[in-house]
Short mmCIF file of C-alpha atoms (C1' of nucleotides) in Angstrom, two decimals:
data_model
loop_
_atom_site.label_atom_id
_atom_site.label_comp_id
_atom_site.label_asym_id
_atom_site.label_seq_id
_atom_site.Cartn_x
_atom_site.Cartn_y
_atom_site.Cartn_z
CA MET A 1 -19.42 -34.70 16.40
CA LYS A 2 -18.23 -31.20 15.47
CA GLY A 3 -17.11 -29.36 18.16
CA LEU A 4 -16.00 -29.71 21.65
CA SER A 5 -18.93 -30.24 24.54
CA ASP A 6 -18.27 -27.71 27.54
CA GLU A 7 -17.12 -30.32 29.49
CA GLU A 8 -14.35 -30.98 26.79
CA ALA A 9 -13.50 -27.25 25.91
CA ARG A 10 -13.39 -26.66 29.87
CA ILE A 11 -10.63 -29.20 30.63
CA TRP A 12 -8.82 -28.24 27.12
CA HIS A 13 -8.74 -24.39 28.28
CA ALA A 14 -7.72 -25.83 31.88
CA TRP A 15 -5.11 -27.99 30.60
CA LYS A 16 -3.35 -25.12 28.39
CA ARG A 17 -3.73 -22.75 30.96
CA ALA A 18 -2.39 -24.75 33.58
CA SER A 19 0.69 -25.69 31.47
CA ASP A 20 1.88 -22.63 30.55
CA THR A 21 1.43 -21.07 34.17
CA VAL A 22 3.09 -23.55 35.96
CA ARG A 23 6.06 -23.85 33.71
CA ALA A 24 6.57 -20.12 33.58
CA ARG A 25 6.26 -19.59 37.18
CA VAL A 26 9.02 -21.92 37.99
CA ALA A 27 11.14 -20.86 35.31
CA GLU A 28 10.55 -17.40 36.34
CA GLU A 29 11.87 -18.03 39.86
CA ILE A 30 14.96 -19.68 38.74
CA GLY A 31 15.63 -17.07 36.34
CA ALA A 32 15.41 -14.39 38.76
CA ALA A 33 17.59 -16.17 41.48
CA THR A 34 20.29 -17.29 39.03
CA GLY A 35 19.90 -15.80 35.58
CA LEU A 36 19.26 -19.32 34.31
CA SER A 37 16.82 -20.08 31.81
CA ASP A 38 14.73 -23.36 31.63
CA PRO A 39 16.74 -24.94 28.80
CA ASP A 40 20.17 -23.75 30.51
CA PHE A 41 18.78 -25.41 33.82
CA GLY A 42 18.06 -28.58 32.14
CA ILE A 43 21.26 -28.85 30.25
CA LEU A 44 23.51 -28.15 33.57
CA THR A 45 21.42 -30.71 35.86
CA ARG A 46 21.89 -33.34 33.05
CA LEU A 47 25.62 -32.75 32.73
CA GLU A 48 25.90 -33.25 36.64
CA ASP A 49 23.48 -36.11 37.09
CA LEU A 50 24.21 -38.56 34.36
CA GLY A 51 27.88 -37.51 33.52
CA ASP A 52 30.20 -36.47 36.02
CA GLY A 53 29.81 -32.94 34.66
CA THR A 54 30.86 -34.11 31.10
CA LEU A 55 28.66 -35.74 28.41
CA ARG A 56 29.04 -36.43 24.78
CA GLN A 57 26.67 -34.08 22.90
CA SER A 58 24.48 -36.88 21.46
CA GLU A 59 24.02 -38.44 24.82
CA LEU A 60 22.98 -35.02 26.20
CA ALA A 61 20.67 -34.71 23.25
CA ALA A 62 19.28 -37.96 23.76
CA SER A 63 18.32 -37.89 27.34
CA MET A 64 16.60 -34.50 26.85
CA GLY A 65 14.71 -35.58 23.66
CA TRP A 66 16.31 -32.85 21.69
CA HIS A 67 17.02 -32.58 18.22
CA ARG A 68 20.97 -32.32 17.40
CA SER A 69 20.35 -28.83 16.03
CA ARG A 70 18.42 -27.53 19.29
CA LEU A 71 21.26 -28.75 21.36
CA SER A 72 23.95 -26.85 19.28
CA HIS A 73 22.33 -23.66 19.05
CA GLN A 74 21.54 -23.90 22.81
CA LEU A 75 25.05 -24.90 23.69
CA THR A 76 26.60 -22.08 21.50
CA ARG A 77 24.64 -19.71 23.57
CA MET A 78 25.76 -21.20 26.74
CA GLU A 79 29.31 -21.50 25.69
CA GLU A 80 29.30 -17.59 25.24
CA ARG A 81 28.16 -17.14 28.67
CA GLY A 82 30.63 -19.59 30.21
CA LEU A 83 28.42 -22.07 31.48
CA VAL A 84 29.85 -24.78 29.34
CA LEU A 85 32.79 -25.72 27.28
CA ARG A 86 33.09 -27.77 24.22
CA ASP A 87 36.07 -30.17 23.23
CA ALA A 88 36.32 -32.79 20.86
CA ALA A 89 35.76 -36.18 22.46
CA ALA A 90 38.04 -39.18 22.44
CA GLY A 91 36.01 -41.18 20.04
CA PRO A 92 33.36 -39.48 17.51
CA GLY A 93 31.65 -36.30 18.47
CA VAL A 94 31.94 -33.61 20.66
CA THR A 95 32.25 -33.32 24.51
CA VAL A 96 30.31 -30.89 26.60
CA SER A 97 31.57 -29.86 30.45
CA LEU A 98 30.49 -27.73 33.04
CA THR A 99 32.91 -25.01 33.87
CA PRO A 100 33.09 -23.71 37.37
CA ALA A 101 30.58 -20.95 36.66
CA GLY A 102 28.28 -23.30 35.24
CA SER A 103 28.40 -25.50 38.38
CA ALA A 104 27.99 -22.67 40.87
CA ALA A 105 24.87 -21.74 38.59
CA VAL A 106 23.46 -24.88 38.86
CA ALA A 107 24.11 -25.27 42.56
CA ALA A 108 22.46 -22.12 43.39
CA ALA A 109 19.49 -23.08 41.10
CA ARG A 110 18.66 -26.40 42.67
CA PRO A 111 16.87 -25.50 45.84
CA VAL A 112 15.36 -22.47 44.14
CA HIS A 113 13.86 -25.03 41.66
CA ALA A 114 13.01 -27.69 44.24
CA GLU A 115 11.15 -24.94 46.16
CA ALA A 116 9.38 -23.44 42.95
CA VAL A 117 8.16 -27.03 41.96
CA ARG A 118 6.35 -27.59 45.44
CA ARG A 119 4.97 -24.10 45.60
CA HIS A 120 3.55 -24.30 42.24
CA LEU A 121 2.78 -27.77 41.56
CA VAL A 122 2.95 -30.20 44.17
CA SER A 123 1.31 -28.47 47.06
CA ARG A 124 -1.50 -27.58 44.82
CA ILE A 125 -2.42 -31.09 44.28
CA PRO A 126 -4.03 -33.11 47.42
CA SER A 127 -1.81 -35.35 48.54
CA ALA A 128 -4.40 -38.18 48.03
CA GLU A 129 -4.52 -37.64 44.41
CA LEU A 130 -0.61 -37.10 43.88
CA ALA A 131 -0.08 -40.60 42.77
CA ARG A 132 -3.12 -41.17 40.81
CA LEU A 133 -2.26 -37.77 38.74
CA THR A 134 1.22 -39.03 38.29
CA GLU A 135 -0.02 -41.89 36.41
CA VAL A 136 -2.38 -40.00 34.25
CA LEU A 137 0.19 -37.47 33.31
CA GLU A 138 2.59 -40.50 32.41
CA ARG A 139 -0.05 -41.68 30.12
CA LEU A 140 -0.56 -38.54 28.66
CA GLY A 141 3.01 -38.36 27.85
CA ASP A 142 3.42 -41.68 26.37
CA ALA A 143 4.23 -42.69 23.04
CA SER A 144 1.23 -43.49 20.92
CA THR A 145 -0.92 -42.41 17.91
CA MET B 1 14.79 -29.30 52.18
CA LYS B 2 17.61 -29.25 49.33
CA GLY B 3 16.05 -31.27 46.49
CA LEU B 4 12.80 -33.16 45.27
CA SER B 5 11.93 -36.47 46.48
CA ASP B 6 11.51 -39.12 44.27
CA GLU B 7 8.05 -38.87 43.86
CA GLU B 8 8.02 -35.14 43.27
CA ALA B 9 10.72 -35.65 40.64
CA ARG B 10 8.62 -38.16 38.94
CA ILE B 11 5.56 -36.07 38.86
CA TRP B 12 7.30 -32.77 37.72
CA HIS B 13 9.00 -34.92 34.95
CA ALA B 14 5.46 -36.28 34.05
CA TRP B 15 4.18 -32.89 33.96
CA LYS B 16 6.74 -31.16 31.89
CA ARG B 17 6.60 -34.36 29.38
CA ALA B 18 2.76 -34.50 29.30
CA SER B 19 2.41 -30.68 28.67
CA ASP B 20 4.89 -30.61 25.67
CA THR B 21 3.75 -33.42 23.98
CA VAL B 22 -0.46 -32.99 24.34
CA ARG B 23 0.27 -29.47 22.95
CA ALA B 24 2.71 -30.46 20.12
CA ARG B 25 0.31 -33.26 19.11
CA VAL B 26 -2.90 -31.06 18.74
CA ALA B 27 -0.74 -28.28 17.25
CA GLU B 28 0.50 -30.83 14.96
CA GLU B 29 -2.54 -32.19 13.55
CA ILE B 30 -4.15 -28.68 13.01
CA GLY B 31 -1.09 -27.64 11.28
CA ALA B 32 -0.73 -30.76 8.84
CA ALA B 33 -4.75 -30.18 8.28
CA THR B 34 -4.86 -26.54 7.68
CA GLY B 35 -1.48 -24.93 7.91
CA LEU B 36 -2.36 -22.81 10.82
CA SER B 37 -0.05 -22.78 13.68
CA ASP B 38 -1.23 -23.04 17.19
CA PRO B 39 -1.32 -19.05 17.94
CA ASP B 40 -2.98 -18.55 14.48
CA PHE B 41 -5.90 -21.00 15.45
CA GLY B 42 -6.04 -19.24 18.80
CA ILE B 43 -6.48 -15.50 17.23
CA LEU B 44 -8.96 -16.71 14.45
CA THR B 45 -11.33 -18.51 17.09
CA ARG B 46 -11.38 -15.38 19.15
CA LEU B 47 -12.28 -13.59 16.19
CA GLU B 48 -15.53 -15.38 15.53
CA ASP B 49 -16.62 -16.37 18.96
CA LEU B 50 -16.05 -13.10 20.93
CA GLY B 51 -16.45 -10.40 18.06
CA ASP B 52 -18.65 -11.34 15.06
CA GLY B 53 -15.69 -11.88 13.00
CA THR B 54 -13.67 -8.25 14.23
CA LEU B 55 -12.39 -6.95 17.59
CA ARG B 56 -10.19 -4.25 18.65
CA GLN B 57 -6.52 -5.29 19.13
CA SER B 58 -6.72 -4.20 22.61
CA GLU B 59 -9.71 -6.67 23.31
CA LEU B 60 -8.25 -9.24 21.37
CA ALA B 61 -4.80 -9.01 23.61
CA ALA B 62 -6.87 -9.32 26.72
CA SER B 63 -9.10 -12.08 25.60
CA MET B 64 -5.89 -14.21 25.04
CA GLY B 65 -3.68 -12.88 27.95
CA TRP B 66 -1.04 -11.65 25.56
CA HIS B 67 1.12 -8.26 25.58
CA ARG B 68 0.42 -5.98 23.16
CA SER B 69 3.65 -6.40 21.31
CA ARG B 70 3.09 -10.33 21.12
CA LEU B 71 -0.06 -9.73 19.17
CA SER B 72 1.23 -7.11 16.99
CA HIS B 73 3.93 -9.32 15.76
CA GLN B 74 1.63 -12.38 15.56
CA LEU B 75 -0.98 -10.20 13.35
CA THR B 76 1.70 -8.83 11.09
CA ARG B 77 2.71 -12.32 10.34
CA MET B 78 -1.09 -13.50 9.72
CA GLU B 79 -1.78 -10.37 7.65
CA GLU B 80 1.16 -11.01 5.52
CA ARG B 81 -0.32 -14.36 4.80
CA GLY B 82 -3.91 -13.18 4.04
CA LEU B 83 -5.85 -14.72 7.17
CA VAL B 84 -6.83 -10.89 8.81
CA LEU B 85 -6.97 -7.76 8.16
CA ARG B 86 -6.15 -4.46 10.26
CA ASP B 87 -7.95 -1.07 10.24
CA ALA B 88 -8.21 1.85 12.05
CA ALA B 89 -11.01 1.81 14.60
CA ALA B 90 -13.74 4.23 14.95
CA GLY B 91 -12.27 5.21 18.39
CA PRO B 92 -8.79 4.84 19.30
CA GLY B 93 -7.00 1.98 18.20
CA VAL B 94 -6.84 -0.59 15.77
CA THR B 95 -9.61 -3.16 14.33
CA VAL B 96 -8.78 -6.67 13.38
CA SER B 97 -11.31 -8.69 11.20
CA LEU B 98 -11.11 -12.07 9.55
CA THR B 99 -10.41 -12.31 5.80
CA PRO B 100 -12.59 -14.96 3.65
CA ALA B 101 -9.50 -17.15 3.95
CA GLY B 102 -9.20 -16.79 7.72
CA SER B 103 -12.82 -17.83 7.95
CA ALA B 104 -12.31 -20.98 5.81
CA ALA B 105 -9.20 -21.96 7.64
CA VAL B 106 -10.81 -21.72 11.03
CA ALA B 107 -13.64 -23.84 9.77
CA ALA B 108 -11.68 -26.54 8.17
CA ALA B 109 -9.58 -26.25 11.71
CA ARG B 110 -12.37 -26.66 14.15
CA PRO B 111 -13.33 -30.17 13.57
CA VAL B 112 -9.68 -31.50 13.35
CA HIS B 113 -8.98 -29.59 16.97
CA ALA B 114 -11.85 -31.34 18.56
CA GLU B 115 -10.96 -34.53 17.31
CA ALA B 116 -7.15 -34.10 18.39
CA VAL B 117 -8.12 -32.86 21.73
CA ARG B 118 -10.07 -35.88 22.16
CA ARG B 119 -7.78 -38.27 21.22
CA HIS B 120 -4.90 -37.13 22.69
CA LEU B 121 -6.33 -35.56 26.03
CA VAL B 122 -10.05 -36.21 26.95
CA SER B 123 -10.07 -40.20 25.71
CA ARG B 124 -6.86 -40.85 27.65
CA ILE B 125 -8.26 -39.84 31.03
CA PRO B 126 -10.54 -42.11 32.80
CA SER B 127 -13.90 -40.73 32.57
CA ALA B 128 -14.46 -41.27 36.29
CA GLU B 129 -11.58 -38.60 37.00
CA LEU B 130 -12.30 -36.27 34.59
CA ALA B 131 -14.20 -33.46 36.70
CA ARG B 132 -11.89 -33.85 39.26
CA LEU B 133 -8.76 -33.47 37.26
CA THR B 134 -10.42 -30.49 35.55
CA GLU B 135 -10.58 -28.86 39.04
CA VAL B 136 -7.23 -29.78 40.12
CA LEU B 137 -6.07 -28.14 36.82
CA GLU B 138 -7.96 -25.00 36.93
CA ARG B 139 -6.45 -24.60 40.65
CA LEU B 140 -2.88 -24.85 39.03
CA GLY B 141 -3.78 -22.21 36.46
CA ASP B 142 -5.40 -19.61 39.06
CA ALA B 143 -3.30 -16.55 39.99
CA SER B 144 -1.75 -16.54 43.16
CA THR B 145 1.82 -16.23 44.63
"C1'" DC C 1 43.61 -50.07 1.41
"C1'" DC C 2 39.33 -47.26 -0.44
"C1'" DT C 3 34.94 -46.37 -1.19
"C1'" DA C 4 30.20 -45.72 0.37
"C1'" DA C 5 26.60 -45.27 4.06
"C1'" DA C 6 26.00 -43.92 8.85
"C1'" DA C 7 26.67 -40.97 12.85
"C1'" DT C 8 27.76 -36.30 14.48
"C1'" DG C 9 27.41 -31.40 14.58
"C1'" DT C 10 26.97 -26.82 12.62
"C1'" DT C 11 24.59 -23.15 9.98
"C1'" DG C 12 21.00 -20.35 8.08
"C1'" DT C 13 16.20 -19.28 7.74
"C1'" DC C 14 12.21 -18.92 9.76
"C1'" DA C 15 8.30 -18.83 13.50
"C1'" DT C 16 7.30 -17.56 18.23
"C1'" DG C 17 7.97 -14.78 22.32
"C1'" DT C 18 9.69 -11.37 25.64
"C1'" DC C 19 11.20 -6.69 26.85
"C1'" DA C 20 12.25 -1.86 26.11
"C1'" DA C 21 12.11 2.15 23.35
"C1'" DC C 22 9.54 4.77 20.60
"C1'" DA C 23 5.22 6.87 18.10
"C1'" DC C 24 0.70 8.84 18.11
"C1'" DG C 25 -3.74 10.77 19.32
"C1'" DG C 26 -7.10 12.37 22.78
"C1'" DG C 27 -8.14 13.84 26.72
"C1'" DT C 28 -7.15 17.19 30.95
"C1'" DG C 29 -5.93 20.50 33.82
"C1'" DA C 30 -3.15 24.89 34.56
"C1'" DT D 1 -4.74 27.41 24.34
"C1'" DC D 2 -1.23 24.42 25.43
"C1'" DA D 3 1.76 21.14 27.81
"C1'" DC D 4 1.62 16.74 29.71
"C1'" DC D 5 0.12 12.20 30.71
"C1'" DC D 6 -2.10 7.78 29.16
"C1'" DG D 7 -4.01 4.30 26.29
"C1'" DT D 8 -2.42 1.75 22.09
"C1'" DG D 9 0.22 0.23 18.71
"C1'" DT D 10 4.75 -0.62 16.63
"C1'" DT D 11 9.40 -1.68 16.05
"C1'" DG D 12 14.08 -3.68 17.03
"C1'" DA D 13 17.13 -6.90 19.70
"C1'" DC D 14 17.55 -10.96 21.51
"C1'" DA D 15 16.44 -15.91 23.15
"C1'" DT D 16 14.02 -20.00 21.82
"C1'" DG D 17 12.52 -23.51 19.08
"C1'" DA D 18 11.78 -26.40 14.13
"C1'" DC D 19 14.00 -27.65 9.95
"C1'" DA D 20 16.63 -28.54 6.35
"C1'" DA D 21 21.28 -28.35 3.72
"C1'" DC D 22 26.16 -29.13 4.58
"C1'" DA D 23 30.54 -30.82 6.45
"C1'" DT D 24 32.89 -34.05 8.96
"C1'" DT D 25 34.45 -38.02 10.87
"C1'" DT D 26 33.64 -43.21 11.74
"C1'" DT D 27 32.69 -47.31 10.46
"C1'" DA D 28 31.74 -51.00 7.22
"C1'" DG D 29 31.95 -53.87 3.16
"C1'" DG D 30 34.99 -55.60 -0.40
#
DNA sequence: CCTAAAATGTTGTCATGTCAACACGGGTGA
DNA sequence: TCACCCGTGTTGACATGACAACATTTTAGG
């Protein structure tokens, strides 16, 4: 078959639009409240949740699914803004740590994030369908061909 | 409430992951087959579908939901690669047209796009749930507060 | 110990996006 | 007529992201 059917085109457009808008709305609220960007928030929460405010760069990259260079660029920008620190690690590699400013920012951002996720995603999905939709989304994100 | 519940966190992560991966997989197939990026493909298909290969920049921007400057930058890059042309319009503004190379590229890309959308999105959703999911996605993308 | 491969980061280049400032052309009202 | 506002684009500065080329350090093999 050459093109998409009307039904297929419709879900594709709805998918693109919903992907963009939900992410953008949540990011916008966090940014307005705290000045943190979406990638900033991701890094800072990982540092708190996985490490004790400190992680090796390679672990951080793996946990986010990022390439080394992406993380390096991002950390350079965040370091300039005083959100994180980099130090030579005990073993190989580099250790990343939250600064007090980074901790404060993520503490301020978490409730805003939770509120935004509820308002823009969770509360717009009928609760009877939440579990089923979660399964479908997880299947869509699975590795495969 | 301060943070997200486990269930809320789970759907949020699944949402982020699925958004990224599905879009990336479809874009990757189009790029590998034709050299077109996702925004390239969007512009070219609009020019064919809405205009007759030609549209005013402002109409194009409105139909994509883009800001003027974003479109201007994108068209500059596409013009350099010979995919589109810009000319002063009859009235105010600027007219954008497909070049033969642009037409050929989008003709090659359409079936690849359709195949990719089916493989990475439609076929992974149980067909009994397609219509319902489409409605939910459309609600998520709707304007609101 | 010494050399080669692997792991780890950094850097430069380019594509993509956002935002604000600027440029221009056509009405429109005094 | 003339000054001003508006619709349209363009441009420059910067953030984000992908990819490849390097630099360094670890670790393994011998």
